[in-house]
Amino acid sequence: MEILTDLNALHDWKKRTSKDSRGFVPTMGALHQGHLALLARAKAENKRAVCSIFVNPSQFGPHEDFSSYPRPVEADQKKLREAGCDALFYPTPELIYPENFQTTVAVEAVSKPLCGEKRPGHFQGVATVVTILLNLIQPNRAYFGLKDYQQFILIKQMAADLHLPGEIIGVKTVREKDGLALSSRNRYLDTLQRERAVALSLALKEAKAAFSAGERSPKVLEAIALKRLKISGIEKIDYVSLRDGRTLTPVDHAKTSSVMLIAAYVGKARLIDNLSFG
Ligand code: AMP
């Protein structure tokens, strides 16, 4: 695996492999099987797979976990090497945001609700860095997890609006055996919190089961999920919301095109999960 830390190295790698299709997996590191599932898809569908690791300062709020976000660089490189990644783009913050950087990308409607409301500026940071990375890497395909559902919808919209290079592909959420969605932030959980955290996926499953049994009221379905979170001792809940799976607008009646999304704190870890009703 080639490690590309500056623009010369990146451009040189692209030149040397210019005949090969390129699949791109952007990450913030602290890699787990979820990230590796994206890499496996990138490898299967392209001649070359390139990952990036960049903990993007502009997508963290002032009181969020930017400085404490895990950065296990050596372990990450080992995982990528073992998974057969061809190249790792590992830029410095100065490379991505040089002095006098002035541009941000704002995606309007889909960045407003849910995490957009709770984390002001977050999606502008995501949209801006993903635009920069797609422009730098120039992939044929780029892979994003459906675990970050709102992020995925936003990137799809942005890539279409701005004609960004590469097809945007969503990959199914990878979960632990008990259902907890893999996340770099699961590292923050102690044993008791880890037990509690499974409630997010249980809540989604219970709501979907009620939908499958005929319940169509978003209010009732959200209440079912909320109850599970509360019974499990999860009190700081940012949202439990049933939305249209394409536009993320609220729905009057649950349908197979709906998705339920949850964000809640377990200890200091802010966890998100979602489940499509289709
Ligand atoms: P992150 O490093 O958290 O920014 O995530 C990098 C990419 O991996 C994003 O596209 C995430 O949606 C994706 N990802 C994170 N967790 C999972 C998971 N459990 N299953 C599938 N993809 C994931």
PDB file of C-alpha atoms and ligand atoms in Angstrom:
ATOM      1  CA  MET A   1       0.000   0.000   0.000  1.00  0.00           C
ATOM      2  CA  GLU A   2       1.351   3.392  -0.951  1.00  0.00           C
ATOM      3  CA  ILE A   3       0.923   6.140   1.629  1.00  0.00           C
ATOM      4  CA  LEU A   4       0.306   9.482  -0.024  1.00  0.00           C
ATOM      5  CA  THR A   5       0.787  12.427   2.297  1.00  0.00           C
ATOM      6  CA  ASP A   6       1.210  15.284  -0.157  1.00  0.00           C
ATOM      7  CA  LEU A   7      -0.246  16.413  -3.459  1.00  0.00           C
ATOM      8  CA  ASN A   8       2.817  15.452  -5.506  1.00  0.00           C
ATOM      9  CA  ALA A   9       2.635  11.870  -4.246  1.00  0.00           C
ATOM     10  CA  LEU A  10      -1.127  11.752  -4.905  1.00  0.00           C
ATOM     11  CA  HIS A  11      -0.860  13.150  -8.429  1.00  0.00           C
ATOM     12  CA  ASP A  12       2.087  10.868  -9.193  1.00  0.00           C
ATOM     13  CA  TRP A  13       0.112   7.797  -8.016  1.00  0.00           C
ATOM     14  CA  LYS A  14      -2.900   8.840 -10.130  1.00  0.00           C
ATOM     15  CA  LYS A  15      -0.646   9.276 -13.157  1.00  0.00           C
ATOM     16  CA  ARG A  16       0.988   5.871 -12.706  1.00  0.00           C
ATOM     17  CA  THR A  17      -2.400   4.155 -12.326  1.00  0.00           C
ATOM     18  CA  SER A  18      -4.320   6.344 -14.769  1.00  0.00           C
ATOM     19  CA  LYS A  19      -5.531   3.424 -16.873  1.00  0.00           C
ATOM     20  CA  ASP A  20      -7.120   1.716 -13.863  1.00  0.00           C
ATOM     21  CA  SER A  21     -10.581   2.386 -12.464  1.00  0.00           C
ATOM     22  CA  ARG A  22     -10.422   3.886  -8.986  1.00  0.00           C
ATOM     23  CA  GLY A  23     -12.737   3.213  -6.035  1.00  0.00           C
ATOM     24  CA  PHE A  24     -12.508   5.698  -3.164  1.00  0.00           C
ATOM     25  CA  VAL A  25     -13.368   5.282   0.541  1.00  0.00           C
ATOM     26  CA  PRO A  26     -13.130   8.471   2.614  1.00  0.00           C
ATOM     27  CA  THR A  27     -12.806   7.910   6.380  1.00  0.00           C
ATOM     28  CA  MET A  28     -11.760   9.597   9.588  1.00  0.00           C
ATOM     29  CA  GLY A  29      -9.756   6.535  10.656  1.00  0.00           C
ATOM     30  CA  ALA A  30     -10.183   4.415  13.802  1.00  0.00           C
ATOM     31  CA  LEU A  31     -11.112   1.797  11.278  1.00  0.00           C
ATOM     32  CA  HIS A  32     -13.509  -1.091  11.894  1.00  0.00           C
ATOM     33  CA  GLN A  33     -15.318  -3.708   9.849  1.00  0.00           C
ATOM     34  CA  GLY A  34     -17.803  -1.078   8.602  1.00  0.00           C
ATOM     35  CA  HIS A  35     -15.005   0.845   6.900  1.00  0.00           C
ATOM     36  CA  LEU A  36     -13.511  -2.414   5.646  1.00  0.00           C
ATOM     37  CA  ALA A  37     -16.864  -3.368   4.062  1.00  0.00           C
ATOM     38  CA  LEU A  38     -16.685  -0.163   2.016  1.00  0.00           C
ATOM     39  CA  LEU A  39     -13.119  -1.015   1.047  1.00  0.00           C
ATOM     40  CA  ALA A  40     -14.148  -4.545   0.025  1.00  0.00           C
ATOM     41  CA  ARG A  41     -16.785  -3.055  -2.316  1.00  0.00           C
ATOM     42  CA  ALA A  42     -14.263  -0.580  -3.711  1.00  0.00           C
ATOM     43  CA  LYS A  43     -11.853  -3.426  -4.387  1.00  0.00           C
ATOM     44  CA  ALA A  44     -14.487  -5.658  -5.960  1.00  0.00           C
ATOM     45  CA  GLU A  45     -15.804  -2.977  -8.313  1.00  0.00           C
ATOM     46  CA  ASN A  46     -12.595  -1.166  -9.309  1.00  0.00           C
ATOM     47  CA  LYS A  47      -9.056  -2.020 -10.332  1.00  0.00           C
ATOM     48  CA  ARG A  48      -7.611   0.189  -7.575  1.00  0.00           C
ATOM     49  CA  ALA A  49      -8.939   0.993  -4.122  1.00  0.00           C
ATOM     50  CA  VAL A  50      -7.860   4.181  -2.375  1.00  0.00           C
ATOM     51  CA  CYS A  51      -8.843   5.177   1.168  1.00  0.00           C
ATOM     52  CA  SER A  52      -8.354   8.486   2.886  1.00  0.00           C
ATOM     53  CA  ILE A  53      -7.939   9.122   6.593  1.00  0.00           C
ATOM     54  CA  PHE A  54      -8.600  12.689   7.616  1.00  0.00           C
ATOM     55  CA  VAL A  55     -10.184  13.812  10.880  1.00  0.00           C
ATOM     56  CA  ASN A  56     -11.893  16.839   9.415  1.00  0.00           C
ATOM     57  CA  PRO A  57     -11.847  19.734  11.910  1.00  0.00           C
ATOM     58  CA  SER A  58     -14.576  21.683  10.114  1.00  0.00           C
ATOM     59  CA  GLN A  59     -17.259  19.048  10.755  1.00  0.00           C
ATOM     60  CA  PHE A  60     -16.837  19.122  14.545  1.00  0.00           C
ATOM     61  CA  GLY A  61     -18.563  21.694  16.737  1.00  0.00           C
ATOM     62  CA  PRO A  62     -16.538  23.660  19.330  1.00  0.00           C
ATOM     63  CA  HIS A  63     -17.656  21.361  22.165  1.00  0.00           C
ATOM     64  CA  GLU A  64     -17.432  18.090  20.244  1.00  0.00           C
ATOM     65  CA  ASP A  65     -14.779  15.388  20.290  1.00  0.00           C
ATOM     66  CA  PHE A  66     -12.355  16.618  17.597  1.00  0.00           C
ATOM     67  CA  SER A  67      -9.269  16.614  19.833  1.00  0.00           C
ATOM     68  CA  SER A  68     -10.130  13.327  21.563  1.00  0.00           C
ATOM     69  CA  TYR A  69     -11.286  11.535  18.376  1.00  0.00           C
ATOM     70  CA  PRO A  70      -9.262   8.273  18.208  1.00  0.00           C
ATOM     71  CA  ARG A  71      -6.274   8.354  15.824  1.00  0.00           C
ATOM     72  CA  PRO A  72      -4.711   4.859  15.901  1.00  0.00           C
ATOM     73  CA  VAL A  73      -2.559   5.517  12.829  1.00  0.00           C
ATOM     74  CA  GLU A  74      -0.379   2.393  12.891  1.00  0.00           C
ATOM     75  CA  ALA A  75      -3.271   0.001  13.529  1.00  0.00           C
ATOM     76  CA  ASP A  76      -5.296   1.655  10.753  1.00  0.00           C
ATOM     77  CA  GLN A  77      -2.490   1.287   8.230  1.00  0.00           C
ATOM     78  CA  LYS A  78      -2.090  -2.373   9.174  1.00  0.00           C
ATOM     79  CA  LYS A  79      -5.817  -3.013   8.670  1.00  0.00           C
ATOM     80  CA  LEU A  80      -5.798  -1.314   5.280  1.00  0.00           C
ATOM     81  CA  ARG A  81      -2.680  -3.179   4.165  1.00  0.00           C
ATOM     82  CA  GLU A  82      -4.151  -6.525   5.234  1.00  0.00           C
ATOM     83  CA  ALA A  83      -7.411  -5.711   3.436  1.00  0.00           C
ATOM     84  CA  GLY A  84      -5.498  -5.063   0.216  1.00  0.00           C
ATOM     85  CA  CYS A  85      -5.946  -1.296  -0.059  1.00  0.00           C
ATOM     86  CA  ASP A  86      -3.756   0.041  -2.895  1.00  0.00           C
ATOM     87  CA  ALA A  87      -3.221   3.548  -1.615  1.00  0.00           C
ATOM     88  CA  LEU A  88      -3.884   5.590   1.513  1.00  0.00           C
ATOM     89  CA  PHE A  89      -4.314   9.342   1.155  1.00  0.00           C
ATOM     90  CA  TYR A  90      -3.328  10.751   4.537  1.00  0.00           C
ATOM     91  CA  PRO A  91      -3.256  14.532   4.257  1.00  0.00           C
ATOM     92  CA  THR A  92      -2.375  17.132   6.865  1.00  0.00           C
ATOM     93  CA  PRO A  93      -5.001  19.742   7.827  1.00  0.00           C
ATOM     94  CA  GLU A  94      -2.813  22.359   6.056  1.00  0.00           C
ATOM     95  CA  LEU A  95      -3.033  20.441   2.795  1.00  0.00           C
ATOM     96  CA  ILE A  96      -6.822  20.367   2.906  1.00  0.00           C
ATOM     97  CA  TYR A  97      -7.265  23.852   4.392  1.00  0.00           C
ATOM     98  CA  PRO A  98      -4.272  25.959   3.335  1.00  0.00           C
ATOM     99  CA  GLU A  99      -3.860  29.484   4.608  1.00  0.00           C
ATOM    100  CA  ASN A 100      -6.419  31.792   3.053  1.00  0.00           C
ATOM    101  CA  PHE A 101      -8.903  28.937   2.414  1.00  0.00           C
ATOM    102  CA  GLN A 102     -12.306  30.632   1.973  1.00  0.00           C
ATOM    103  CA  THR A 103     -14.843  28.277   0.433  1.00  0.00           C
ATOM    104  CA  THR A 104     -17.610  26.200   1.963  1.00  0.00           C
ATOM    105  CA  VAL A 105     -20.185  23.982   0.307  1.00  0.00           C
ATOM    106  CA  ALA A 106     -23.715  24.205   1.707  1.00  0.00           C
ATOM    107  CA  VAL A 107     -26.387  21.719   0.694  1.00  0.00           C
ATOM    108  CA  GLU A 108     -29.702  23.334   1.573  1.00  0.00           C
ATOM    109  CA  ALA A 109     -32.795  21.292   2.489  1.00  0.00           C
ATOM    110  CA  VAL A 110     -31.330  17.902   3.415  1.00  0.00           C
ATOM    111  CA  SER A 111     -28.754  19.421   5.775  1.00  0.00           C
ATOM    112  CA  LYS A 112     -31.347  21.289   7.865  1.00  0.00           C
ATOM    113  CA  PRO A 113     -33.208  18.677  10.008  1.00  0.00           C
ATOM    114  CA  LEU A 114     -32.045  15.936  12.387  1.00  0.00           C
ATOM    115  CA  CYS A 115     -28.235  16.034  12.822  1.00  0.00           C
ATOM    116  CA  GLY A 116     -28.152  19.346  10.941  1.00  0.00           C
ATOM    117  CA  GLU A 117     -30.289  20.933  13.639  1.00  0.00           C
ATOM    118  CA  LYS A 118     -28.349  19.373  16.510  1.00  0.00           C
ATOM    119  CA  ARG A 119     -24.870  19.913  15.066  1.00  0.00           C
ATOM    120  CA  PRO A 120     -24.797  23.375  13.446  1.00  0.00           C
ATOM    121  CA  GLY A 121     -22.172  23.602  10.717  1.00  0.00           C
ATOM    122  CA  HIS A 122     -21.514  19.853  10.710  1.00  0.00           C
ATOM    123  CA  PHE A 123     -22.863  19.121   7.246  1.00  0.00           C
ATOM    124  CA  GLN A 124     -21.174  22.170   5.702  1.00  0.00           C
ATOM    125  CA  GLY A 125     -17.927  20.735   7.000  1.00  0.00           C
ATOM    126  CA  VAL A 126     -18.766  17.309   5.567  1.00  0.00           C
ATOM    127  CA  ALA A 127     -19.910  18.687   2.192  1.00  0.00           C
ATOM    128  CA  THR A 128     -16.820  20.870   1.883  1.00  0.00           C
ATOM    129  CA  VAL A 129     -14.291  18.166   2.721  1.00  0.00           C
ATOM    130  CA  VAL A 130     -15.993  15.524   0.562  1.00  0.00           C
ATOM    131  CA  THR A 131     -16.009  17.950  -2.390  1.00  0.00           C
ATOM    132  CA  ILE A 132     -12.288  18.591  -1.907  1.00  0.00           C
ATOM    133  CA  LEU A 133     -11.517  14.878  -1.571  1.00  0.00           C
ATOM    134  CA  LEU A 134     -13.566  13.866  -4.625  1.00  0.00           C
ATOM    135  CA  ASN A 135     -11.879  16.580  -6.674  1.00  0.00           C
ATOM    136  CA  LEU A 136      -8.435  15.492  -5.518  1.00  0.00           C
ATOM    137  CA  ILE A 137      -8.935  11.754  -5.919  1.00  0.00           C
ATOM    138  CA  GLN A 138     -11.117  11.860  -9.073  1.00  0.00           C
ATOM    139  CA  PRO A 139     -12.602   8.411  -8.389  1.00  0.00           C
ATOM    140  CA  ASN A 140     -14.777   6.366 -10.730  1.00  0.00           C
ATOM    141  CA  ARG A 141     -16.810   5.343  -7.678  1.00  0.00           C
ATOM    142  CA  ALA A 142     -16.916   6.584  -4.084  1.00  0.00           C
ATOM    143  CA  TYR A 143     -18.327   4.509  -1.209  1.00  0.00           C
ATOM    144  CA  PHE A 144     -20.252   5.802   1.800  1.00  0.00           C
ATOM    145  CA  GLY A 145     -21.984   3.962   4.655  1.00  0.00           C
ATOM    146  CA  LEU A 146     -25.767   4.032   4.972  1.00  0.00           C
ATOM    147  CA  LYS A 147     -25.120   4.109   8.728  1.00  0.00           C
ATOM    148  CA  ASP A 148     -24.662   7.868   8.256  1.00  0.00           C
ATOM    149  CA  TYR A 149     -27.914   8.038   6.313  1.00  0.00           C
ATOM    150  CA  GLN A 150     -28.396  11.813   6.264  1.00  0.00           C
ATOM    151  CA  GLN A 151     -24.769  12.248   5.231  1.00  0.00           C
ATOM    152  CA  PHE A 152     -25.280   9.787   2.379  1.00  0.00           C
ATOM    153  CA  ILE A 153     -28.405  11.589   1.089  1.00  0.00           C
ATOM    154  CA  LEU A 154     -26.593  14.909   1.326  1.00  0.00           C
ATOM    155  CA  ILE A 155     -23.538  13.667  -0.574  1.00  0.00           C
ATOM    156  CA  LYS A 156     -25.735  12.145  -3.308  1.00  0.00           C
ATOM    157  CA  GLN A 157     -27.541  15.481  -3.689  1.00  0.00           C
ATOM    158  CA  MET A 158     -24.341  17.507  -3.692  1.00  0.00           C
ATOM    159  CA  ALA A 159     -22.571  15.222  -6.165  1.00  0.00           C
ATOM    160  CA  ALA A 160     -25.533  15.470  -8.545  1.00  0.00           C
ATOM    161  CA  ASP A 161     -25.903  19.255  -8.156  1.00  0.00           C
ATOM    162  CA  LEU A 162     -22.190  19.990  -8.612  1.00  0.00           C
ATOM    163  CA  HIS A 163     -21.436  17.224 -11.133  1.00  0.00           C
ATOM    164  CA  LEU A 164     -18.697  15.929  -8.871  1.00  0.00           C
ATOM    165  CA  PRO A 165     -16.546  13.128 -10.253  1.00  0.00           C
ATOM    166  CA  GLY A 166     -17.516   9.509  -9.582  1.00  0.00           C
ATOM    167  CA  GLU A 167     -20.629   7.520  -8.835  1.00  0.00           C
ATOM    168  CA  ILE A 168     -21.764   7.766  -5.188  1.00  0.00           C
ATOM    169  CA  ILE A 169     -22.497   4.315  -3.767  1.00  0.00           C
ATOM    170  CA  GLY A 170     -24.182   3.515  -0.434  1.00  0.00           C
ATOM    171  CA  VAL A 171     -23.139   0.442   1.544  1.00  0.00           C
ATOM    172  CA  LYS A 172     -25.321  -1.381   4.067  1.00  0.00           C
ATOM    173  CA  THR A 173     -24.586  -0.834   7.765  1.00  0.00           C
ATOM    174  CA  VAL A 174     -22.275  -3.394   9.338  1.00  0.00           C
ATOM    175  CA  ARG A 175     -23.424  -4.410  12.821  1.00  0.00           C
ATOM    176  CA  GLU A 176     -22.144  -6.314  15.847  1.00  0.00           C
ATOM    177  CA  LYS A 177     -23.800  -9.681  16.508  1.00  0.00           C
ATOM    178  CA  ASP A 178     -26.315  -8.080  18.891  1.00  0.00           C
ATOM    179  CA  GLY A 179     -27.255  -5.395  16.344  1.00  0.00           C
ATOM    180  CA  LEU A 180     -25.170  -2.403  17.480  1.00  0.00           C
ATOM    181  CA  ALA A 181     -23.991  -0.507  14.400  1.00  0.00           C
ATOM    182  CA  LEU A 182     -20.197  -0.408  14.252  1.00  0.00           C
ATOM    183  CA  SER A 183     -18.836   3.078  14.906  1.00  0.00           C
ATOM    184  CA  SER A 184     -15.460   4.561  15.786  1.00  0.00           C
ATOM    185  CA  ARG A 185     -17.254   6.218  18.709  1.00  0.00           C
ATOM    186  CA  ASN A 186     -18.211   2.830  20.216  1.00  0.00           C
ATOM    187  CA  ARG A 187     -14.680   2.950  21.674  1.00  0.00           C
ATOM    188  CA  TYR A 188     -15.918   5.545  24.139  1.00  0.00           C
ATOM    189  CA  LEU A 189     -18.384   3.059  25.714  1.00  0.00           C
ATOM    190  CA  ASP A 190     -17.623   1.240  28.978  1.00  0.00           C
ATOM    191  CA  THR A 191     -19.121  -2.209  29.632  1.00  0.00           C
ATOM    192  CA  LEU A 192     -22.458  -0.974  30.960  1.00  0.00           C
ATOM    193  CA  GLN A 193     -22.793   1.660  28.249  1.00  0.00           C
ATOM    194  CA  ARG A 194     -21.982  -0.928  25.598  1.00  0.00           C
ATOM    195  CA  GLU A 195     -24.903  -3.019  26.897  1.00  0.00           C
ATOM    196  CA  ARG A 196     -27.169   0.015  26.803  1.00  0.00           C
ATOM    197  CA  ALA A 197     -26.087   1.037  23.312  1.00  0.00           C
ATOM    198  CA  VAL A 198     -27.769  -1.976  21.732  1.00  0.00           C
ATOM    199  CA  ALA A 199     -31.090  -0.241  22.515  1.00  0.00           C
ATOM    200  CA  LEU A 200     -30.705   1.991  19.436  1.00  0.00           C
ATOM    201  CA  SER A 201     -30.859  -0.941  17.041  1.00  0.00           C
ATOM    202  CA  LEU A 202     -33.506  -2.696  19.170  1.00  0.00           C
ATOM    203  CA  ALA A 203     -35.665   0.434  19.109  1.00  0.00           C
ATOM    204  CA  LEU A 204     -35.459   0.566  15.316  1.00  0.00           C
ATOM    205  CA  LYS A 205     -36.252  -3.144  14.994  1.00  0.00           C
ATOM    206  CA  GLU A 206     -39.248  -2.862  17.305  1.00  0.00           C
ATOM    207  CA  ALA A 207     -40.627   0.090  15.359  1.00  0.00           C
ATOM    208  CA  LYS A 208     -40.155  -1.753  12.080  1.00  0.00           C
ATOM    209  CA  ALA A 209     -41.838  -4.861  13.509  1.00  0.00           C
ATOM    210  CA  ALA A 210     -44.849  -2.719  14.478  1.00  0.00           C
ATOM    211  CA  PHE A 211     -44.898  -1.286  10.951  1.00  0.00           C
ATOM    212  CA  SER A 212     -44.797  -4.820   9.513  1.00  0.00           C
ATOM    213  CA  ALA A 213     -47.716  -5.724  11.811  1.00  0.00           C
ATOM    214  CA  GLY A 214     -49.764  -2.883  10.277  1.00  0.00           C
ATOM    215  CA  GLU A 215     -49.027   0.242  12.349  1.00  0.00           C
ATOM    216  CA  ARG A 216     -48.800   3.309  10.077  1.00  0.00           C
ATOM    217  CA  SER A 217     -48.758   6.263  12.477  1.00  0.00           C
ATOM    218  CA  PRO A 218     -45.307   7.942  12.643  1.00  0.00           C
ATOM    219  CA  LYS A 219     -46.140   9.202  16.151  1.00  0.00           C
ATOM    220  CA  VAL A 220     -46.939   5.715  17.428  1.00  0.00           C
ATOM    221  CA  LEU A 221     -43.901   4.172  15.703  1.00  0.00           C
ATOM    222  CA  GLU A 222     -41.585   6.854  17.109  1.00  0.00           C
ATOM    223  CA  ALA A 223     -43.109   6.336  20.578  1.00  0.00           C
ATOM    224  CA  ILE A 224     -42.344   2.599  20.363  1.00  0.00           C
ATOM    225  CA  ALA A 225     -38.687   3.340  19.602  1.00  0.00           C
ATOM    226  CA  LEU A 226     -38.465   6.057  22.274  1.00  0.00           C
ATOM    227  CA  LYS A 227     -39.863   3.693  24.885  1.00  0.00           C
ATOM    228  CA  ARG A 228     -37.135   1.145  24.186  1.00  0.00           C
ATOM    229  CA  LEU A 229     -34.414   3.790  24.534  1.00  0.00           C
ATOM    230  CA  LYS A 230     -35.843   5.050  27.827  1.00  0.00           C
ATOM    231  CA  ILE A 231     -36.366   1.565  29.302  1.00  0.00           C
ATOM    232  CA  SER A 232     -32.715   0.887  28.505  1.00  0.00           C
ATOM    233  CA  GLY A 233     -31.608   3.938  30.480  1.00  0.00           C
ATOM    234  CA  ILE A 234     -30.856   6.167  27.494  1.00  0.00           C
ATOM    235  CA  GLU A 235     -32.061   9.618  28.443  1.00  0.00           C
ATOM    236  CA  LYS A 236     -30.247  12.137  26.297  1.00  0.00           C
ATOM    237  CA  ILE A 237     -32.008  11.638  22.995  1.00  0.00           C
ATOM    238  CA  ASP A 238     -31.404  14.099  20.128  1.00  0.00           C
ATOM    239  CA  TYR A 239     -34.154  12.664  17.931  1.00  0.00           C
ATOM    240  CA  VAL A 240     -36.209   9.627  16.991  1.00  0.00           C
ATOM    241  CA  SER A 241     -37.824  10.416  13.673  1.00  0.00           C
ATOM    242  CA  LEU A 242     -39.613   8.699  10.830  1.00  0.00           C
ATOM    243  CA  ARG A 243     -38.740  10.328   7.499  1.00  0.00           C
ATOM    244  CA  ASP A 244     -39.057   9.873   3.780  1.00  0.00           C
ATOM    245  CA  GLY A 245     -36.036   7.808   2.759  1.00  0.00           C
ATOM    246  CA  ARG A 246     -35.228   9.984  -0.252  1.00  0.00           C
ATOM    247  CA  THR A 247     -35.890  13.551   0.910  1.00  0.00           C
ATOM    248  CA  LEU A 248     -35.691  13.148   4.713  1.00  0.00           C
ATOM    249  CA  THR A 249     -38.914  15.158   5.091  1.00  0.00           C
ATOM    250  CA  PRO A 250     -41.381  14.024   7.811  1.00  0.00           C
ATOM    251  CA  VAL A 251     -44.080  11.587   6.657  1.00  0.00           C
ATOM    252  CA  ASP A 252     -47.816  11.480   7.435  1.00  0.00           C
ATOM    253  CA  HIS A 253     -48.014   7.717   7.085  1.00  0.00           C
ATOM    254  CA  ALA A 254     -45.270   5.148   7.387  1.00  0.00           C
ATOM    255  CA  LYS A 255     -44.463   3.420   4.089  1.00  0.00           C
ATOM    256  CA  THR A 256     -41.835   1.006   2.829  1.00  0.00           C
ATOM    257  CA  SER A 257     -39.984   4.064   1.509  1.00  0.00           C
ATOM    258  CA  SER A 258     -39.710   5.476   5.053  1.00  0.00           C
ATOM    259  CA  VAL A 259     -36.658   5.338   7.247  1.00  0.00           C
ATOM    260  CA  MET A 260     -36.479   5.720  11.004  1.00  0.00           C
ATOM    261  CA  LEU A 261     -33.471   7.627  12.319  1.00  0.00           C
ATOM    262  CA  ILE A 262     -32.144   7.896  15.870  1.00  0.00           C
ATOM    263  CA  ALA A 263     -29.430   9.985  17.513  1.00  0.00           C
ATOM    264  CA  ALA A 264     -28.807   9.601  21.236  1.00  0.00           C
ATOM    265  CA  TYR A 265     -26.047   9.860  23.790  1.00  0.00           C
ATOM    266  CA  VAL A 266     -24.821   6.824  25.661  1.00  0.00           C
ATOM    267  CA  GLY A 267     -22.418   8.291  28.207  1.00  0.00           C
ATOM    268  CA  LYS A 268     -20.382  10.849  26.267  1.00  0.00           C
ATOM    269  CA  ALA A 269     -20.715   8.967  22.978  1.00  0.00           C
ATOM    270  CA  ARG A 270     -23.257  10.431  20.566  1.00  0.00           C
ATOM    271  CA  LEU A 271     -24.487   7.436  18.575  1.00  0.00           C
ATOM    272  CA  ILE A 272     -26.644   7.397  15.441  1.00  0.00           C
ATOM    273  CA  ASP A 273     -28.465   4.584  13.693  1.00  0.00           C
ATOM    274  CA  ASN A 274     -31.289   4.168  11.201  1.00  0.00           C
ATOM    275  CA  LEU A 275     -33.434   1.497   9.625  1.00  0.00           C
ATOM    276  CA  SER A 276     -35.264   1.520   6.353  1.00  0.00           C
ATOM    277  CA  PHE A 277     -38.824   0.133   6.459  1.00  0.00           C
ATOM    278  CA  GLY A 278     -38.495  -1.364   2.976  1.00  0.00           C
TER     279      GLY A 278
HETATM  280  P1  AMP B   1     -16.161   7.786   9.472  1.00  0.00           P
HETATM  281  O1  AMP B   1     -14.738   7.332   9.582  1.00  0.00           O
HETATM  282  O2  AMP B   1     -16.964   7.572  10.696  1.00  0.00           O
HETATM  283  O3  AMP B   1     -16.278   9.172   8.888  1.00  0.00           O
HETATM  284  O4  AMP B   1     -16.831   6.828   8.384  1.00  0.00           O
HETATM  285  C1  AMP B   1     -16.272   6.681   7.112  1.00  0.00           C
HETATM  286  C2  AMP B   1     -17.266   5.963   6.247  1.00  0.00           C
HETATM  287  O5  AMP B   1     -17.565   4.684   6.804  1.00  0.00           O
HETATM  288  C3  AMP B   1     -18.598   6.721   6.133  1.00  0.00           C
HETATM  289  O6  AMP B   1     -19.062   6.629   4.806  1.00  0.00           O
HETATM  290  C4  AMP B   1     -19.470   5.954   7.091  1.00  0.00           C
HETATM  291  O7  AMP B   1     -20.845   6.030   6.771  1.00  0.00           O
HETATM  292  C5  AMP B   1     -18.959   4.540   6.909  1.00  0.00           C
HETATM  293  N1  AMP B   1     -19.322   3.702   8.060  1.00  0.00           N
HETATM  294  C6  AMP B   1     -19.155   3.995   9.364  1.00  0.00           C
HETATM  295  N2  AMP B   1     -19.667   3.012  10.142  1.00  0.00           N
HETATM  296  C7  AMP B   1     -20.191   2.084   9.304  1.00  0.00           C
HETATM  297  C8  AMP B   1     -20.873   0.840   9.491  1.00  0.00           C
HETATM  298  N3  AMP B   1     -21.128   0.351  10.703  1.00  0.00           N
HETATM  299  N4  AMP B   1     -21.256   0.168   8.390  1.00  0.00           N
HETATM  300  C9  AMP B   1     -21.017   0.649   7.147  1.00  0.00           C
HETATM  301  N5  AMP B   1     -20.366   1.819   6.907  1.00  0.00           N
HETATM  302  C10 AMP B   1     -19.969   2.534   7.969  1.00  0.00           C
END
